[in-house]
Coordinates of N, CA and C in Angstrom, one line a residue:
X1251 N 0.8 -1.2 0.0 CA 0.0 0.0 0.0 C 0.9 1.2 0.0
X1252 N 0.5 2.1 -1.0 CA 1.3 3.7 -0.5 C 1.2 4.2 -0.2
X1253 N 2.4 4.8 0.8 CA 2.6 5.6 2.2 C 1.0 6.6 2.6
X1254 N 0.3 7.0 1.1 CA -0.6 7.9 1.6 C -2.0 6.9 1.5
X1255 N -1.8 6.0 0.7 CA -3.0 5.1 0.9 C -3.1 4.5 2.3
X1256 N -2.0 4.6 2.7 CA -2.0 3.7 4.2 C -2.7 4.9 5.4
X1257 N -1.9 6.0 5.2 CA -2.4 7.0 6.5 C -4.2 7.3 6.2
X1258 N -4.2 7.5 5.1 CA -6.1 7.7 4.7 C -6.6 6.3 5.4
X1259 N -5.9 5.3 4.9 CA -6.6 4.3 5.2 C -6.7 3.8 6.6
X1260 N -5.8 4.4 7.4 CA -5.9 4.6 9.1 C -6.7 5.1 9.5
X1261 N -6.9 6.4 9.0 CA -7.7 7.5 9.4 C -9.2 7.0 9.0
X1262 N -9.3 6.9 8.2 CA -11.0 6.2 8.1 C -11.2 4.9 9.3
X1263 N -10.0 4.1 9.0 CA -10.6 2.8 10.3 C -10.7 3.3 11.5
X1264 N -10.2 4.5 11.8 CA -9.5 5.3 12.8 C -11.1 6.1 13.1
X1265 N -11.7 7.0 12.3 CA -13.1 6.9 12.4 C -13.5 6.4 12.6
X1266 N -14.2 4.8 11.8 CA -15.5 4.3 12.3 C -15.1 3.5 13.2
X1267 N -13.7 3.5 13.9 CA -13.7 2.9 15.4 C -14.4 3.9 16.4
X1268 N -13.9 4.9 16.1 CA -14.2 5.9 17.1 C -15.8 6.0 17.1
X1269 N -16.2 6.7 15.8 CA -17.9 6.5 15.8 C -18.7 5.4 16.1
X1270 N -18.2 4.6 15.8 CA -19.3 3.3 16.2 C -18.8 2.2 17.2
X1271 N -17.4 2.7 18.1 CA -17.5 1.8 18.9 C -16.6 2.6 20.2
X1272 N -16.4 3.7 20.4 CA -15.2 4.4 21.1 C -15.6 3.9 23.0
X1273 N -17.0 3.3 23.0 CA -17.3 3.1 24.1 C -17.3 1.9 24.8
X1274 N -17.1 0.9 23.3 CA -16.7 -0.3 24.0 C -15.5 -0.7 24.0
X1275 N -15.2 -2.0 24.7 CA -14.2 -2.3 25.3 C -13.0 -2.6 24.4
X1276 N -11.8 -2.8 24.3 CA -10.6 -2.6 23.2 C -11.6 -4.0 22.4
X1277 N -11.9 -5.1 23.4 CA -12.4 -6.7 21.7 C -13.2 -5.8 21.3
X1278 N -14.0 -5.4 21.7 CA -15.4 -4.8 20.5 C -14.8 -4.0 19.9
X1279 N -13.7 -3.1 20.3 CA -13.0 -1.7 19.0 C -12.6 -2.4 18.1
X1280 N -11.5 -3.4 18.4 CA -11.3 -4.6 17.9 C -11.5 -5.4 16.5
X1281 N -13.0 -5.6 17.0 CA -14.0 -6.8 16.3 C -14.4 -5.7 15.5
X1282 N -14.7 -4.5 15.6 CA -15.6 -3.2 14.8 C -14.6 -3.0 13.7
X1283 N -13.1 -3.1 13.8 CA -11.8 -3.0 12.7 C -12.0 -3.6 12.1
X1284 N -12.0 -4.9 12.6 CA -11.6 -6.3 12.0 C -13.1 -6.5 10.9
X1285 N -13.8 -6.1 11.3 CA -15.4 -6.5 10.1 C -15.0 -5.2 8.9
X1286 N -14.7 -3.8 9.6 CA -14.3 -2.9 8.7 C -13.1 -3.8 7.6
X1287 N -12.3 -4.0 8.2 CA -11.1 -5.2 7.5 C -11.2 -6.0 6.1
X1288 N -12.4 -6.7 6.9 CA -12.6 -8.2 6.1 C -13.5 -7.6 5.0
X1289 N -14.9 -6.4 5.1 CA -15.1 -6.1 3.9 C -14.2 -5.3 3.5
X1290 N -13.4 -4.8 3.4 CA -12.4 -4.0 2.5 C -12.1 -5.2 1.5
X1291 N -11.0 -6.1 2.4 CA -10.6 -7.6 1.5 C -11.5 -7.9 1.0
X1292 N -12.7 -8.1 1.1 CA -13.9 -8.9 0.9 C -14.3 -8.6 -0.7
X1293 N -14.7 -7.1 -0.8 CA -15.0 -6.4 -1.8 C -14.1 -6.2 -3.1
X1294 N -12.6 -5.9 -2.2 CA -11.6 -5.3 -2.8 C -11.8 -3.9 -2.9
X1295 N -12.2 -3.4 -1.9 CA -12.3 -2.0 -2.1 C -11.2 -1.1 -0.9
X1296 N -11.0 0.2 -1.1 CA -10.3 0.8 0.0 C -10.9 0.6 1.4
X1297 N -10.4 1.3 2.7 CA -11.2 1.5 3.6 C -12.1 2.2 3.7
X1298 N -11.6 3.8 3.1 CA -12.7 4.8 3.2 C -14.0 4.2 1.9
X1299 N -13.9 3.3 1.4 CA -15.3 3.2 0.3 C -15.8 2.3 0.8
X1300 N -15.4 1.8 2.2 CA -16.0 0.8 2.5 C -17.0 1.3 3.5
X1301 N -16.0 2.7 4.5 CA -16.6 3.1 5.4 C -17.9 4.0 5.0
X1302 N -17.5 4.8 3.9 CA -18.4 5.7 3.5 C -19.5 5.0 2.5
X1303 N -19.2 3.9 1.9 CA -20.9 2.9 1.5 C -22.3 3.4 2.0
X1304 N -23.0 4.2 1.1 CA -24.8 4.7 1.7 C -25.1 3.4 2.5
X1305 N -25.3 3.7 4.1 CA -26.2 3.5 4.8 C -25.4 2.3 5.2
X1306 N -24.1 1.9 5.7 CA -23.4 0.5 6.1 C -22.9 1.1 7.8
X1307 N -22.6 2.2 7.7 CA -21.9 2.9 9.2 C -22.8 4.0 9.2
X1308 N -23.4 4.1 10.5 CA -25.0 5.2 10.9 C -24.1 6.3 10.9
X1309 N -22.4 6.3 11.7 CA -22.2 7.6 11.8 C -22.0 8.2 10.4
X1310 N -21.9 7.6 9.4 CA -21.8 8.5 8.3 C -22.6 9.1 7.7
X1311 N -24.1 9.0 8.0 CA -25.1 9.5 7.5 C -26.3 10.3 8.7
X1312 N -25.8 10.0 10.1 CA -26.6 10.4 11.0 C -25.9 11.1 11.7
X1313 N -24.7 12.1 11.4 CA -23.8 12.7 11.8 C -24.1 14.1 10.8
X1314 N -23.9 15.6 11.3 CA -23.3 16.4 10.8 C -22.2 16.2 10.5
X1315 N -21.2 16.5 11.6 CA -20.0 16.4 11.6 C -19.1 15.2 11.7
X1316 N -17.8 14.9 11.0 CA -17.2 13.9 11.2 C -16.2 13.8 12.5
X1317 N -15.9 15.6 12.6 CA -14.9 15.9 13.5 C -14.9 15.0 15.3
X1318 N -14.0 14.2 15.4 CA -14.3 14.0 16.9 C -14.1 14.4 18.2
X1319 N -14.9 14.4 18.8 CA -15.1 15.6 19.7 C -14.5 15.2 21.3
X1320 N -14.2 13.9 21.1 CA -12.9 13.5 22.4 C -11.8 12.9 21.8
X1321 N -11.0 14.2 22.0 CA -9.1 13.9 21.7 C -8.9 12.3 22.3
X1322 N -9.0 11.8 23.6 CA -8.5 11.0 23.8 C -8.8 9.6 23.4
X1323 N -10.7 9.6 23.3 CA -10.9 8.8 22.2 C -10.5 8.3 21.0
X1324 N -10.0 9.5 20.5 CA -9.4 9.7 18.7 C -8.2 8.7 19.3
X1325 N -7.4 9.4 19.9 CA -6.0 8.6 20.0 C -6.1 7.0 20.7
X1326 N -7.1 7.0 21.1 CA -7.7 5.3 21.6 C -7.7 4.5 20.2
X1327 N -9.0 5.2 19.5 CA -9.5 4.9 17.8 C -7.9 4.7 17.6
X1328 N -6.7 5.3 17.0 CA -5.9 5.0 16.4 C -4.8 3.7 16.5
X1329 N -4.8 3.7 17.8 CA -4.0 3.1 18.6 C -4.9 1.1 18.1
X1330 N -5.9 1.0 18.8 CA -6.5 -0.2 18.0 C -6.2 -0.4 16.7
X1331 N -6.6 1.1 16.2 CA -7.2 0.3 14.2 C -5.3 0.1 14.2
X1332 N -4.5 0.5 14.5 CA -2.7 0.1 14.4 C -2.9 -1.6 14.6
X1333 N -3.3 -1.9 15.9 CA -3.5 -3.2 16.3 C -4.3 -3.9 15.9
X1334 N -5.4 -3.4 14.8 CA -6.2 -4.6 14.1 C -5.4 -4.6 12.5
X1335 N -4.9 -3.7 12.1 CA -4.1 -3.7 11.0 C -3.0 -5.0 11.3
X1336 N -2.0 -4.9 12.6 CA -1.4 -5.9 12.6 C -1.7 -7.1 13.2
X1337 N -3.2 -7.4 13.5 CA -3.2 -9.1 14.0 C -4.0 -9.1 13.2
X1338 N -4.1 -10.8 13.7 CA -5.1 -11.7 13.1 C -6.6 -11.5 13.3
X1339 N -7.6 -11.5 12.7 CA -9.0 -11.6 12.4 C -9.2 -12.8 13.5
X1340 N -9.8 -12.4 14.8 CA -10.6 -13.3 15.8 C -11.9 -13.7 15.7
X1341 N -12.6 -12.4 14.4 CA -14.3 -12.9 14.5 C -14.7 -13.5 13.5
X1342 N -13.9 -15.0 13.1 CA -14.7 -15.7 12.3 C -15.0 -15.3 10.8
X1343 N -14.2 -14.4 10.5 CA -14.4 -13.5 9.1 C -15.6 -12.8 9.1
X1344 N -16.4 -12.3 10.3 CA -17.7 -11.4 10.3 C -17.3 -10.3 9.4
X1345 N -18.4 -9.4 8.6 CA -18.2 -9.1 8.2 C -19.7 -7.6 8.2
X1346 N -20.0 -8.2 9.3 CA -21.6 -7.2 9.5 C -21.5 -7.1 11.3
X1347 N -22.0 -6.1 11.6 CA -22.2 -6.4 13.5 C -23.5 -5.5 13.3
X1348 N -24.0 -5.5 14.5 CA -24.8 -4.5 15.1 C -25.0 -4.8 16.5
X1349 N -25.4 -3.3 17.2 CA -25.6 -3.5 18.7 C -26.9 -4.2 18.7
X1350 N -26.5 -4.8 20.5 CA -27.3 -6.2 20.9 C -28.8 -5.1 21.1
X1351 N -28.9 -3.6 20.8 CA -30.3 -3.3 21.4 C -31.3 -3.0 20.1
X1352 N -30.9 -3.8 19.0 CA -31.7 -3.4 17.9 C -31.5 -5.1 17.5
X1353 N -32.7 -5.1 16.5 CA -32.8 -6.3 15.7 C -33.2 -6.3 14.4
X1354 N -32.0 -5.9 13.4 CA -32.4 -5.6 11.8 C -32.5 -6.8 11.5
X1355 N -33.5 -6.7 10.7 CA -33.6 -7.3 9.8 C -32.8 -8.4 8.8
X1356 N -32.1 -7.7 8.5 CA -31.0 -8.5 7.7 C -30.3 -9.5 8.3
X1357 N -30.2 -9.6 9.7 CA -29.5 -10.2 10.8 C -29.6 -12.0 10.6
X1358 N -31.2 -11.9 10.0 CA -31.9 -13.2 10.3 C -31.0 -14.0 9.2
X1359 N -30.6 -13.3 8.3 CA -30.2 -14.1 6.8 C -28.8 -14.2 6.9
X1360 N -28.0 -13.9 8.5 CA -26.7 -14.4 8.3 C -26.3 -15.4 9.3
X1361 N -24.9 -15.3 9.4 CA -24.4 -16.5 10.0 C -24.0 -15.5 11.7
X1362 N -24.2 -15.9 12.8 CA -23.8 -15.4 13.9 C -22.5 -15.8 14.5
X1363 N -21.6 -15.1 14.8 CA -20.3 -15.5 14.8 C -19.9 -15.2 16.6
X1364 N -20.1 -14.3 16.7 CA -19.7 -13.8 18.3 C -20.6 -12.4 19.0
X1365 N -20.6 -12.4 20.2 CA -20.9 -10.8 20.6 C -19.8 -10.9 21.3
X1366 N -19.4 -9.2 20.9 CA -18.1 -8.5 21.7 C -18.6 -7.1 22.2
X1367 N -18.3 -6.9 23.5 CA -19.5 -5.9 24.4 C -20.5 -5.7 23.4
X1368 N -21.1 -4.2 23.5 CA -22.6 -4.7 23.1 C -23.2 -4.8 21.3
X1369 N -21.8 -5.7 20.5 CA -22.2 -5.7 19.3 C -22.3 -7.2 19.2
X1370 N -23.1 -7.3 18.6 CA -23.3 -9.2 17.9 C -22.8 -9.0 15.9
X1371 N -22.2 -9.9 15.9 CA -21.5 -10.2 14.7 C -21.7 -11.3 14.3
X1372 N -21.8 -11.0 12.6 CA -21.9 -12.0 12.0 C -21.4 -12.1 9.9
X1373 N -21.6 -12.9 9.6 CA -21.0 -13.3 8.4 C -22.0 -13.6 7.1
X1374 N -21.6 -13.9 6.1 CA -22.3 -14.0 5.3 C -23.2 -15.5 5.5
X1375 N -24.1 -15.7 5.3 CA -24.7 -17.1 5.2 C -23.7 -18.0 4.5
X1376 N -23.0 -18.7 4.6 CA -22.4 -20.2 3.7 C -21.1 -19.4 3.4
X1377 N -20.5 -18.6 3.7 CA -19.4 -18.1 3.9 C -18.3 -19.2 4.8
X1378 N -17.2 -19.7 4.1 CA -16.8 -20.3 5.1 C -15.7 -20.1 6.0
X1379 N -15.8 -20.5 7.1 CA -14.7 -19.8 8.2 C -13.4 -20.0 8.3
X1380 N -12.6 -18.4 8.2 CA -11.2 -18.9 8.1 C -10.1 -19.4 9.3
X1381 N -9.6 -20.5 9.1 CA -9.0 -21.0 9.9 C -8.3 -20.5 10.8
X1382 N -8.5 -21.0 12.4 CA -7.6 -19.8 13.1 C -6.0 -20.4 12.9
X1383 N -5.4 -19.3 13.5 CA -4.3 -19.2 13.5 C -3.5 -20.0 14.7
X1384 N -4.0 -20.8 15.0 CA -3.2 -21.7 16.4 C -3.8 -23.2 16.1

């Protein structure tokens, strides 16, 4: 990746950690990377086209602003998406989450992989699982 494809591509994982999960605990920041991750690979697309996809991450469309508004958060966000860039994928190649206080729809037609604080993840239906690493 080049040097500037890399730092954009921090900075967006670096976002939708922070928007959609800065409250839960480092597995769920984690697990929120790691699904951002797998569709990037999945698609073949960048991160920011993955993040910014109509209607896949709420903060991108139910936000005015992108700017984040806890410094220390932000530097949390970065610090993870660094450490999901360098490990292994733990959720089973999820590739979708949502928090445990809603029940979309879509949910029904996939595969359930794990909950990490309050997000439940899951994967494509017949998708198959990549082997762990131990």
């Amino acid at each position: 990746m080049e040097s500037m494809g890399f730092v954009e591509g921090l900075l967006w994982l670096t976002l939708n950690i922070y928007h959609e999960a800065r409250s839960e605990p480092e597995i769920g920041k984690l697990a929120v990377a790691h699904v951002t991750l797998n569709r990037a690979m999945e698609e073949q697309k960048s991160i920011e086209e993955v993040v910014t996809a109509p209607y896949q991450f709420s903060w991108t469309f139910q936000k005015t602003s992108f700017i984040p508004a806890e410094p220390g958060s932000l530097e949390d966000s970065m610090g993870v998406a660094l450490k999901a860039i360098t490990s292994k994928d733990f959720t089973q190649g999820s590739t979708f989450y949502h928090r445990t206080d809603v029940s979309p729809r879509w949910a029904a037609h996939k595969n359930f992989t794990a909950q990490y604080g309050s997000h439940k993840f899951y994967r494509q239906a017949g998708a198959s699982v990549p082997p762990l690493p131990f």
